[in-house]
PDB file of C-alpha atoms in Angstrom:
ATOM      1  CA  UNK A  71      -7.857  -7.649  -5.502  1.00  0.00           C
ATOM      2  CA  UNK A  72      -6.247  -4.444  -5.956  1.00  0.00           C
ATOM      3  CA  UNK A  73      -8.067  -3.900  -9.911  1.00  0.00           C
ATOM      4  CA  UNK A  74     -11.416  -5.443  -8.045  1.00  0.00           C
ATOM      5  CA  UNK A  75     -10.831  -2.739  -5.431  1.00  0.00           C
ATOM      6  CA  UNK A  76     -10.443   0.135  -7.836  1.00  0.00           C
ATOM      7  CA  UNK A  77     -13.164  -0.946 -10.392  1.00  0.00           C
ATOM      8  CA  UNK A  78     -15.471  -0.891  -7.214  1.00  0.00           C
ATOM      9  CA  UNK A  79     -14.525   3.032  -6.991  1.00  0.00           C
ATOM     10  CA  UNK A  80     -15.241   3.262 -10.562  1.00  0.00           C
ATOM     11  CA  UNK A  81     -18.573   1.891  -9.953  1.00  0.00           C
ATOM     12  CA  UNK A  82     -19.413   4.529  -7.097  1.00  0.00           C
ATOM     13  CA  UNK A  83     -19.104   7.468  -9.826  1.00  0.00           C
ATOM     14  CA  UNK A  84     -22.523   6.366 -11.557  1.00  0.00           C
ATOM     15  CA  UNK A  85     -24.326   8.148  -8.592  1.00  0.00           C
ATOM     16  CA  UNK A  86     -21.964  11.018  -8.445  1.00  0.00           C
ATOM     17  CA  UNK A  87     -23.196  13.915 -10.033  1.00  0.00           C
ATOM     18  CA  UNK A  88     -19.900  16.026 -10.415  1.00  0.00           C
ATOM     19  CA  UNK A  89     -17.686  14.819 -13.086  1.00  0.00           C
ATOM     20  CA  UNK A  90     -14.557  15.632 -15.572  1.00  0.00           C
ATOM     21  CA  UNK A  91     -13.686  15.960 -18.957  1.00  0.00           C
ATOM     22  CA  UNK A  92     -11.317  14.055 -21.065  1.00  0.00           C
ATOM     23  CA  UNK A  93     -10.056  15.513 -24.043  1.00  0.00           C
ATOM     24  CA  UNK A  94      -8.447  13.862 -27.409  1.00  0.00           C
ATOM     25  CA  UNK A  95      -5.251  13.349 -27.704  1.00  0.00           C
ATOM     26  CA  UNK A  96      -2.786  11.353 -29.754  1.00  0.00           C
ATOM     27  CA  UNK A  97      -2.245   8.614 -27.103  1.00  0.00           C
ATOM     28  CA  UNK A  98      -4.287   6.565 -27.616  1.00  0.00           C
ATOM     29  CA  UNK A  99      -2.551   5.287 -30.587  1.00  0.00           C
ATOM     30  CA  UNK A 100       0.013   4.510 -28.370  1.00  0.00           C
ATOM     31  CA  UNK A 101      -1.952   2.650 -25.832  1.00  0.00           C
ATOM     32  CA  UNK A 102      -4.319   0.844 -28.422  1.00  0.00           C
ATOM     33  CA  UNK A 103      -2.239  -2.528 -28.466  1.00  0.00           C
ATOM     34  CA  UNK A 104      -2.075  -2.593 -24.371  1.00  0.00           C
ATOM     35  CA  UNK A 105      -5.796  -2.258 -24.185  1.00  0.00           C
ATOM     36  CA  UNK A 106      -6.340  -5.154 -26.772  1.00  0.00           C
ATOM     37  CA  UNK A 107      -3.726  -7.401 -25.336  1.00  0.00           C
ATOM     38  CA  UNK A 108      -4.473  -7.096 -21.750  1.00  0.00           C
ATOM     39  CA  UNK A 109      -7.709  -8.915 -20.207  1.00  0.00           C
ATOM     40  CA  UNK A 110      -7.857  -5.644 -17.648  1.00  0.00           C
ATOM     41  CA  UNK A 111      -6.707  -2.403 -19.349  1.00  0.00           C
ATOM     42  CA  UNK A 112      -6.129  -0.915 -16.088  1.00  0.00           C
ATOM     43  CA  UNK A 113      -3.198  -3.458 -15.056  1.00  0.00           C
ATOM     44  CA  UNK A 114      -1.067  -1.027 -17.322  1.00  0.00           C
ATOM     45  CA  UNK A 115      -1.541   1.573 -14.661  1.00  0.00           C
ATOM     46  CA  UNK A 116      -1.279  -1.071 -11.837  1.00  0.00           C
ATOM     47  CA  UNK A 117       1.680  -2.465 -13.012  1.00  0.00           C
ATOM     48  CA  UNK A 118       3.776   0.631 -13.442  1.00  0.00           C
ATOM     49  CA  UNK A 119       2.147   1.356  -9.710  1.00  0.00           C
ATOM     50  CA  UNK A 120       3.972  -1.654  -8.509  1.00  0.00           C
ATOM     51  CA  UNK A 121       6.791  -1.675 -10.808  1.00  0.00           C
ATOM     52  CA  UNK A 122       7.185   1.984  -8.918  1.00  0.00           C
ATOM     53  CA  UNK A 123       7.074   0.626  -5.460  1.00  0.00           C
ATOM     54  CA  UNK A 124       9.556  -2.196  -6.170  1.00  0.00           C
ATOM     55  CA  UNK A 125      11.911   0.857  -7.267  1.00  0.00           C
ATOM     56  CA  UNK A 126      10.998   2.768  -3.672  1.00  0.00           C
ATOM     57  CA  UNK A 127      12.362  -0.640  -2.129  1.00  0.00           C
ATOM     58  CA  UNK A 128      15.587  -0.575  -3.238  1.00  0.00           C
ATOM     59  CA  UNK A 129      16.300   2.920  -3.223  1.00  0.00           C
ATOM     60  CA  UNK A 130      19.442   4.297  -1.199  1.00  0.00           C
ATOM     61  CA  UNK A 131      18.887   7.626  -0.173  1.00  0.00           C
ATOM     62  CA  UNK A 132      16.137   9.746   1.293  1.00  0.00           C
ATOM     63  CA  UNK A 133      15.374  11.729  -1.988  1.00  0.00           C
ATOM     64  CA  UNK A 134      15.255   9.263  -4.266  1.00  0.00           C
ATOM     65  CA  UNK A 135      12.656   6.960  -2.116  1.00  0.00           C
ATOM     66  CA  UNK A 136      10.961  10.290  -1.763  1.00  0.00           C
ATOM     67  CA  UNK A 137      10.454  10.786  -5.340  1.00  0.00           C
ATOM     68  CA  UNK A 138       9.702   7.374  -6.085  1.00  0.00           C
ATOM     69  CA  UNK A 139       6.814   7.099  -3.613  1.00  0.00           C
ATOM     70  CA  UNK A 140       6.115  10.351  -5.333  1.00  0.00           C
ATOM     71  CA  UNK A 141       5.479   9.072  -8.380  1.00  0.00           C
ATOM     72  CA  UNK A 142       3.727   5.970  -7.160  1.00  0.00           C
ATOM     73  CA  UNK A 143       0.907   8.009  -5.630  1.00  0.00           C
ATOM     74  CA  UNK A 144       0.829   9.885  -8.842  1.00  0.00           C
ATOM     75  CA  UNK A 145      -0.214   6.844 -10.921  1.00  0.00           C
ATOM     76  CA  UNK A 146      -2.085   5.559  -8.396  1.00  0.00           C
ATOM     77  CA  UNK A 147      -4.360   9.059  -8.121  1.00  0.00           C
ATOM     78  CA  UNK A 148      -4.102   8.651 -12.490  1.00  0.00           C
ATOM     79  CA  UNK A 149      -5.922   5.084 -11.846  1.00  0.00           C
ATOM     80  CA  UNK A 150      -8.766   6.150  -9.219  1.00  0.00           C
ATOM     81  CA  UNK A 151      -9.411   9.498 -10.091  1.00  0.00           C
ATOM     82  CA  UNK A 152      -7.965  10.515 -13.832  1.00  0.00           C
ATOM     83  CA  UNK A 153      -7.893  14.160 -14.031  1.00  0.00           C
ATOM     84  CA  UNK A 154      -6.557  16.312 -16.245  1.00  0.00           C
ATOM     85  CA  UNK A 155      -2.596  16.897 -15.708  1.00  0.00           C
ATOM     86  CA  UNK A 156      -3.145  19.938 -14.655  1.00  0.00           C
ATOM     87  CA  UNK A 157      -5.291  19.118 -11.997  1.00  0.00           C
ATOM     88  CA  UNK A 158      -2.739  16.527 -10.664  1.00  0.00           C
ATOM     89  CA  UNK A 159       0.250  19.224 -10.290  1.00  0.00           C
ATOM     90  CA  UNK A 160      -2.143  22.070  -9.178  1.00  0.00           C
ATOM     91  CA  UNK A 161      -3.438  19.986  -6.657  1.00  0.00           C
ATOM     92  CA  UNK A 162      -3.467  20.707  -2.719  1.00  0.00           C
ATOM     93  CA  UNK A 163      -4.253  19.912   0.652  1.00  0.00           C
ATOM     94  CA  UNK A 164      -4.303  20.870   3.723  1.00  0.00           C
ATOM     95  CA  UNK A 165      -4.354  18.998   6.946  1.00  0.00           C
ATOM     96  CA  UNK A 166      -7.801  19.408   8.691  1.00  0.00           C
ATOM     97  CA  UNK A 167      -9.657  20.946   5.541  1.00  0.00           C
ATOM     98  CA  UNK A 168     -13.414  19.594   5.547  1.00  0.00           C
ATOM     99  CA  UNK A 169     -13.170  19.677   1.354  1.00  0.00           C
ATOM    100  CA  UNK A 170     -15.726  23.201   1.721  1.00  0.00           C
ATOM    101  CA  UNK A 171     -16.141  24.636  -1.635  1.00  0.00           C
ATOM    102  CA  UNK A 172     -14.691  27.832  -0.226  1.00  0.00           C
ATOM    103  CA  UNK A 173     -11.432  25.588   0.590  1.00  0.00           C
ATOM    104  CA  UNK A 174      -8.627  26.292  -1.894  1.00  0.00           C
ATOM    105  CA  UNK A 175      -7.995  22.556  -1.545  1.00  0.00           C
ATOM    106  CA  UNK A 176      -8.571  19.676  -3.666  1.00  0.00           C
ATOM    107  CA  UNK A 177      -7.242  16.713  -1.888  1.00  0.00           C
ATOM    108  CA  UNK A 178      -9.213  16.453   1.714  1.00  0.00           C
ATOM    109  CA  UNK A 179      -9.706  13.564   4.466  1.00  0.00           C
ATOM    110  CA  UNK A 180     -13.197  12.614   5.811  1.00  0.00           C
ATOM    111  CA  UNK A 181     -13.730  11.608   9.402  1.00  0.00           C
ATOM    112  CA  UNK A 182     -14.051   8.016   8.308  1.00  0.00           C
ATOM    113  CA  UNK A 183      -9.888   8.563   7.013  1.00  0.00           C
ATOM    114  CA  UNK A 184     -10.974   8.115   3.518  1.00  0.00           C
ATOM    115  CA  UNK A 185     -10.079  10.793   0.984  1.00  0.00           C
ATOM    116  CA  UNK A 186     -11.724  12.407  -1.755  1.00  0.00           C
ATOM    117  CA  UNK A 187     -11.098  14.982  -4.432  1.00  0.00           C
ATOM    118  CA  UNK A 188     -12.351  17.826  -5.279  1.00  0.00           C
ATOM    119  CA  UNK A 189     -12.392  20.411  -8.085  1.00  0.00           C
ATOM    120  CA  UNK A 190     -14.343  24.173  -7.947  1.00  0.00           C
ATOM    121  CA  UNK A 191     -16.282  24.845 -11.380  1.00  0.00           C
ATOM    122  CA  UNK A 192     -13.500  27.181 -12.176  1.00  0.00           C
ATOM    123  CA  UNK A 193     -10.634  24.627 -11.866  1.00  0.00           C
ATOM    124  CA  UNK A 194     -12.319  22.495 -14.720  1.00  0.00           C
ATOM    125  CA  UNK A 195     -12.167  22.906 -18.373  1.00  0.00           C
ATOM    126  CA  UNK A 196     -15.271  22.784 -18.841  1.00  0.00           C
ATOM    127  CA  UNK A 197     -16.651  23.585 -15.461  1.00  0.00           C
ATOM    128  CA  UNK A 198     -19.218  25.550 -16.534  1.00  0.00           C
ATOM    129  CA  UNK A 199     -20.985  22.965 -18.332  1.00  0.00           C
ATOM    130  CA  UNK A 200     -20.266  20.420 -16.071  1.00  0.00           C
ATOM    131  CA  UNK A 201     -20.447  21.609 -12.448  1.00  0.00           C
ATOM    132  CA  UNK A 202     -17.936  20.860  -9.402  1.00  0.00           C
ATOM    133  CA  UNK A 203     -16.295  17.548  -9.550  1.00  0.00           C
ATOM    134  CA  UNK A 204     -16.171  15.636  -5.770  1.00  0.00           C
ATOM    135  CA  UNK A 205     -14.995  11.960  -6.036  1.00  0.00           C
ATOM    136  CA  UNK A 206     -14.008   9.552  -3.809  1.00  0.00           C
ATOM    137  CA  UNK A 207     -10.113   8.307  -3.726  1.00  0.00           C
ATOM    138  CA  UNK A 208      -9.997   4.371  -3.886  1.00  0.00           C
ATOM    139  CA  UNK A 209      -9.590   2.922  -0.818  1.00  0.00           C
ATOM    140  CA  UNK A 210      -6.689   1.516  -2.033  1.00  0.00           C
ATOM    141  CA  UNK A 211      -4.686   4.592  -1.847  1.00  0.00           C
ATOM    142  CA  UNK A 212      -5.345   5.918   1.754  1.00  0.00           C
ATOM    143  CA  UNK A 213      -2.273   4.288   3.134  1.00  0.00           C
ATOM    144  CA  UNK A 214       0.158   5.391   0.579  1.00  0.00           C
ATOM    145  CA  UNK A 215      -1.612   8.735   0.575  1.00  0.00           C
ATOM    146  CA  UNK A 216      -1.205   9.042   4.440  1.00  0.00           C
ATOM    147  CA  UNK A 217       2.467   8.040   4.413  1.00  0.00           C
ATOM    148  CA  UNK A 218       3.545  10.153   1.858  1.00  0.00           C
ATOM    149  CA  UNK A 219       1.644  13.496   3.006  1.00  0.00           C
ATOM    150  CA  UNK A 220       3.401  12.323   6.783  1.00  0.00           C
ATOM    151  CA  UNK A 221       6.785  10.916   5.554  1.00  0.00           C
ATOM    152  CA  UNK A 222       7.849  11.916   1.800  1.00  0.00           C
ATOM    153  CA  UNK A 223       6.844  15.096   0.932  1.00  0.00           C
ATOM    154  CA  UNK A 224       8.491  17.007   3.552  1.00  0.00           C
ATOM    155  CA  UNK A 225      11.567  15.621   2.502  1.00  0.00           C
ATOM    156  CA  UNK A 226      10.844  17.612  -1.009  1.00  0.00           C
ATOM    157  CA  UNK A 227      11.019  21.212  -2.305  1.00  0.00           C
ATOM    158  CA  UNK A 228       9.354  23.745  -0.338  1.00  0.00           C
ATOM    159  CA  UNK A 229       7.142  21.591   1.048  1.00  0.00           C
ATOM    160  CA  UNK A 230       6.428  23.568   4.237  1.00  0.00           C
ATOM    161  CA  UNK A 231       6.106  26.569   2.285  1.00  0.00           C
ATOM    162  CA  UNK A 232       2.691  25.421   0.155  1.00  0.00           C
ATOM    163  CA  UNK A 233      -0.008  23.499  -0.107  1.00  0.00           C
ATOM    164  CA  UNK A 234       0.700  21.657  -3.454  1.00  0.00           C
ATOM    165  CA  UNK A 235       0.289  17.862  -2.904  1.00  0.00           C
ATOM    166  CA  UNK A 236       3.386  16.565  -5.247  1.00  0.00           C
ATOM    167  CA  UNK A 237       6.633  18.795  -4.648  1.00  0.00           C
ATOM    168  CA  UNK A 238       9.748  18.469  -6.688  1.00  0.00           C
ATOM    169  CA  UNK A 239      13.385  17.776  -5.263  1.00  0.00           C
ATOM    170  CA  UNK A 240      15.280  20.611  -3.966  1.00  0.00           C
ATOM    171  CA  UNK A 241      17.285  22.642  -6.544  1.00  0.00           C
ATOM    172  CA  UNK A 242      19.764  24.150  -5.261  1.00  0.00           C
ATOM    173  CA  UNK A 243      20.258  26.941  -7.287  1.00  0.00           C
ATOM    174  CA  UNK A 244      16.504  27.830  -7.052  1.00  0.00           C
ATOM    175  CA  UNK A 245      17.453  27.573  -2.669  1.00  0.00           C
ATOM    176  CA  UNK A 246      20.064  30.503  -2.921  1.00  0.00           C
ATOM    177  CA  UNK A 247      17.750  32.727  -5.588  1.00  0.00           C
ATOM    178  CA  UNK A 248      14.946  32.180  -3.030  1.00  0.00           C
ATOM    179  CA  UNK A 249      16.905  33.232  -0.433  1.00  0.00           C
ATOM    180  CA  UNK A 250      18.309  35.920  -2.005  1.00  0.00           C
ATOM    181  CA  UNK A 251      14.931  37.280  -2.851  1.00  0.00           C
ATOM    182  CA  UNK A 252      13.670  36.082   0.794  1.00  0.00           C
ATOM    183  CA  UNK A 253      10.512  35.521  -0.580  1.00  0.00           C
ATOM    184  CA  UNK A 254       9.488  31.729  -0.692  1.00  0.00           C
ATOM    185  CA  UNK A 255       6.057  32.270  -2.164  1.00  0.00           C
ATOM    186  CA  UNK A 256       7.688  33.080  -5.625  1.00  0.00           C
ATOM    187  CA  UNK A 257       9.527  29.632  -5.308  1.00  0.00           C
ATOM    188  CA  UNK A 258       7.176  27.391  -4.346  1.00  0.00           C
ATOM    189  CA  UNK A 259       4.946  26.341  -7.424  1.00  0.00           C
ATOM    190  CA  UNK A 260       3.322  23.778  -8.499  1.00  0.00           C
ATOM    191  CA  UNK A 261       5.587  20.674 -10.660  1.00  0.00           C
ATOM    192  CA  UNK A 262       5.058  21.893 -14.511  1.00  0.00           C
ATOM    193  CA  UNK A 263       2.164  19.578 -16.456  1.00  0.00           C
ATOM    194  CA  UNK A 264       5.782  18.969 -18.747  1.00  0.00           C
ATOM    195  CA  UNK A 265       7.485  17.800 -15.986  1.00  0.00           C
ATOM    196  CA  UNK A 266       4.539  15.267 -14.688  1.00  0.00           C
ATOM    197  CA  UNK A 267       4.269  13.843 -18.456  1.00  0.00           C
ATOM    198  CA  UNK A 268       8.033  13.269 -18.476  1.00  0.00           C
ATOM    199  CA  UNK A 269       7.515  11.292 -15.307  1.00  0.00           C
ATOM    200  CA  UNK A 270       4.479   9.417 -16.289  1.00  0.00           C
ATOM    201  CA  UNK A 271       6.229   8.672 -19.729  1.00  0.00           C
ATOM    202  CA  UNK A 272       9.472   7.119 -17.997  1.00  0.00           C
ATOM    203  CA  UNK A 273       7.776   4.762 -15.703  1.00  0.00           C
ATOM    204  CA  UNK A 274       5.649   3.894 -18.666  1.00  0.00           C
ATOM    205  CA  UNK A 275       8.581   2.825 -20.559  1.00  0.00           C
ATOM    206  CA  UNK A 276      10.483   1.569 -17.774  1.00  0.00           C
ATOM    207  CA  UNK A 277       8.057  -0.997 -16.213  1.00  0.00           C
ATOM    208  CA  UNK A 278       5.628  -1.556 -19.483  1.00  0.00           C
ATOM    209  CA  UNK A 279       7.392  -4.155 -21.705  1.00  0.00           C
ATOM    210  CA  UNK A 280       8.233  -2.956 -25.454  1.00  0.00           C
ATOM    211  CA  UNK A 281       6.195   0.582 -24.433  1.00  0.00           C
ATOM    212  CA  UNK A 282       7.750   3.577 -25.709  1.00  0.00           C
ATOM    213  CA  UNK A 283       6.118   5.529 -23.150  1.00  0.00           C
ATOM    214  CA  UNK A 284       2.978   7.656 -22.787  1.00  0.00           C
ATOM    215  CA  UNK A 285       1.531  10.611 -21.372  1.00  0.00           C
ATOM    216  CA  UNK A 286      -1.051  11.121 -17.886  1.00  0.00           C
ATOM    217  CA  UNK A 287      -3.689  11.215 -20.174  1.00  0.00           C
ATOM    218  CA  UNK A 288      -3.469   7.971 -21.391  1.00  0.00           C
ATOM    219  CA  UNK A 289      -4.727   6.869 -18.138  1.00  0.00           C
ATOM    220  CA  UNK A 290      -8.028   8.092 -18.916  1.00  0.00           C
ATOM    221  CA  UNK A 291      -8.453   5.933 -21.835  1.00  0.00           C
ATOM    222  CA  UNK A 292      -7.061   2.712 -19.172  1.00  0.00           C
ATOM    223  CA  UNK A 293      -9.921   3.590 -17.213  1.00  0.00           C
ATOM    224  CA  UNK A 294     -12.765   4.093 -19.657  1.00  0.00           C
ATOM    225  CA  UNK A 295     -12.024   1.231 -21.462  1.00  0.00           C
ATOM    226  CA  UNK A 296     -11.903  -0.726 -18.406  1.00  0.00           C
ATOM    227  CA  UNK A 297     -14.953  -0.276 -17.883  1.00  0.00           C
ATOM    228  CA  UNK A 298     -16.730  -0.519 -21.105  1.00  0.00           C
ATOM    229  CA  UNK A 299     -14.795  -4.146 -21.846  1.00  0.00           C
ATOM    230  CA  UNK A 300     -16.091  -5.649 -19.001  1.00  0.00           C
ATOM    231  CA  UNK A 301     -19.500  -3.567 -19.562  1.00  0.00           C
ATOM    232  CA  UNK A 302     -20.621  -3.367 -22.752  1.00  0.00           C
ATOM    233  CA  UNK A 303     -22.577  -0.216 -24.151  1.00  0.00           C
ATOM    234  CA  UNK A 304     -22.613   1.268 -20.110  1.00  0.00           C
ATOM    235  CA  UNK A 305     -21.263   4.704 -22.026  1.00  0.00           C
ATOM    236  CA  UNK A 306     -23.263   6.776 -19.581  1.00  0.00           C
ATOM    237  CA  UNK A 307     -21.276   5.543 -16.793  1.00  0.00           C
ATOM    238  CA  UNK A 308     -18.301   5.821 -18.520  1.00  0.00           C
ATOM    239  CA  UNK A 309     -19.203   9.269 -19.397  1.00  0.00           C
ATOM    240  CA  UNK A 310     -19.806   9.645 -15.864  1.00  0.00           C
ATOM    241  CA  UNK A 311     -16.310   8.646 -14.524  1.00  0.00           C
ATOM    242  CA  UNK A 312     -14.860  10.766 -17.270  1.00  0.00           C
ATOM    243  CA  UNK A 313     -16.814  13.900 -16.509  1.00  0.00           C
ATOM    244  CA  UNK A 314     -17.921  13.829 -20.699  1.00  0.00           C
ATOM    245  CA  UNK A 315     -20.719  13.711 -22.585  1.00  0.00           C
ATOM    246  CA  UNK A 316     -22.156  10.071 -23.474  1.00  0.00           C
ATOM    247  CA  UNK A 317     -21.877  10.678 -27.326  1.00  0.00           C
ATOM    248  CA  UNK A 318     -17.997  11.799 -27.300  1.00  0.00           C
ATOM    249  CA  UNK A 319     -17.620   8.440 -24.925  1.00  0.00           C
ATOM    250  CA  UNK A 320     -19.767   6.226 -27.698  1.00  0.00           C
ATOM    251  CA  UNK A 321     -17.683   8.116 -30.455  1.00  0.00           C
ATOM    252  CA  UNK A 322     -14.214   7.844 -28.826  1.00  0.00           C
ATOM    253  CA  UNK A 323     -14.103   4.222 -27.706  1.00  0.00           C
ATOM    254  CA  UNK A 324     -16.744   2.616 -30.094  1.00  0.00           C
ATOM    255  CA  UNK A 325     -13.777   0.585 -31.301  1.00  0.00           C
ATOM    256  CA  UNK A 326     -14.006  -1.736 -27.852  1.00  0.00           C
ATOM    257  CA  UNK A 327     -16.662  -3.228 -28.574  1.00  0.00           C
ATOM    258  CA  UNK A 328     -16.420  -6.757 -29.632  1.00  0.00           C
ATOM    259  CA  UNK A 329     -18.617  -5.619 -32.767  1.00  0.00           C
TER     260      UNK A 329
END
């Protein structure tokens, strides 16, 4: 249900006219073998979703459930809407925001409590070319979403002093310095793209059998090739979810299809 669920968010994108780009990198040698051995590529990113939550569960302490739930919504943001890394860690929100383009915000609620993200020209890579990107978040991810922006992240680093959606623990050392300087704005920024890849690459490797581990952006090729498995030659919808031009899409995942 929960794959049936996101694929049907996938689907919404073909009438969406605001998209994102996905780049080349060296994952996808890494991920190659999932994709072929699984019937759904996108269980990769479920499974480490769950394999996340079951961690939450038996967590002790405040913090560490914190974090965990952290990281879940991560992935599960990766799965519905794969953006760039740096889109993920720059992202905000801000309670009551309408999702205006004038709104520094990315991350905003509609009256119907469904969410949707949202990227200004200028917070693209290729922007320009490409235009604003405004996608729904799978429905699948408005409780966890709601519970964590409520619950978890005010139990993280500077929470109440920004807007950034995913907040790293408190640091001690950084608490005295900021103090010291008794200016919080210089403290409070964003989780470094390193940082989310080291995240994304341990729960790969933890909850992935024999995976060595992999990077945010291999979510993007999860997604694309979800889609172009289970519909063959539909690269301008898959171009469409990945905010990239049809030929790099035909070029880039030629290789899934059965001939």
């Amino acid at each position: 249900r929960r794959i049936k669920n996101i694929i049907r968010n996938l689907e919404s994108s073909e009438d969406e006219t605001e998209r994102f780009r996905q780049s080349r990198d060296t994952s996808l040698r890494v991920v190659k073998p999932l994709i072929r051995e699984r019937e759904h590529p996108i269980s990769v990113l479920t499974d480490i979703t769950e394999g996340l939550r079951k961690a939450f569960n038996i967590a002790r302490t405040p913090t560490s459930k914190a974090l965990l739930f952290r990281d879940m919504v991560m992935v599960g943001l990766l799965t519905s809407n794969p953006v760039r890394a740096i889109n993920i860690v720059e992202m905000k929100y801000l309670k009551g925001s309408k999702g205006n383009e004038e709104d520094n915000v990315n991350l905003y609620k509609l009256a119907d409590d469904s969410y949707r993200l949202k990227y200004e020209m200028w917070e693209l890579k290729n922007g320009a070319q490409r235009g604003r990107y405004d996608l729904p978040v799978s429905a699948e991810l408005t409780q966890d979403l709601d519970e964590y922006l409520k619950l978890w992240r005010p139990l993280l680093a500077d929470a109440d002093e920004c807007h950034y959606v995913f907040r790293p623990a408190h640091n001690r050392s950084m608490a005295k310095r900021k103090k010291r300087l008794d200016k919080p704005e210089a403290t409070a920024k964003p989780i470094s793209v390193n940082s989310f890849s080291r995240i994304i690459n341990s729960a790969s490797s933890r909850f992935i059998r024999d995976c060595a581990g992999f990077g945010p952006h291999a979510a993007r090729h999860f997604v694309a090739t979800e889609w172009l498995k289970f519909n063959p030659s539909a690269y301008a919808v898959a171009a469409t979810i990945l905010h990239d031009s049809e030929k790099m899409v035909k070029e880039f995942y030629s290789w899934v299809m059965p001939n």
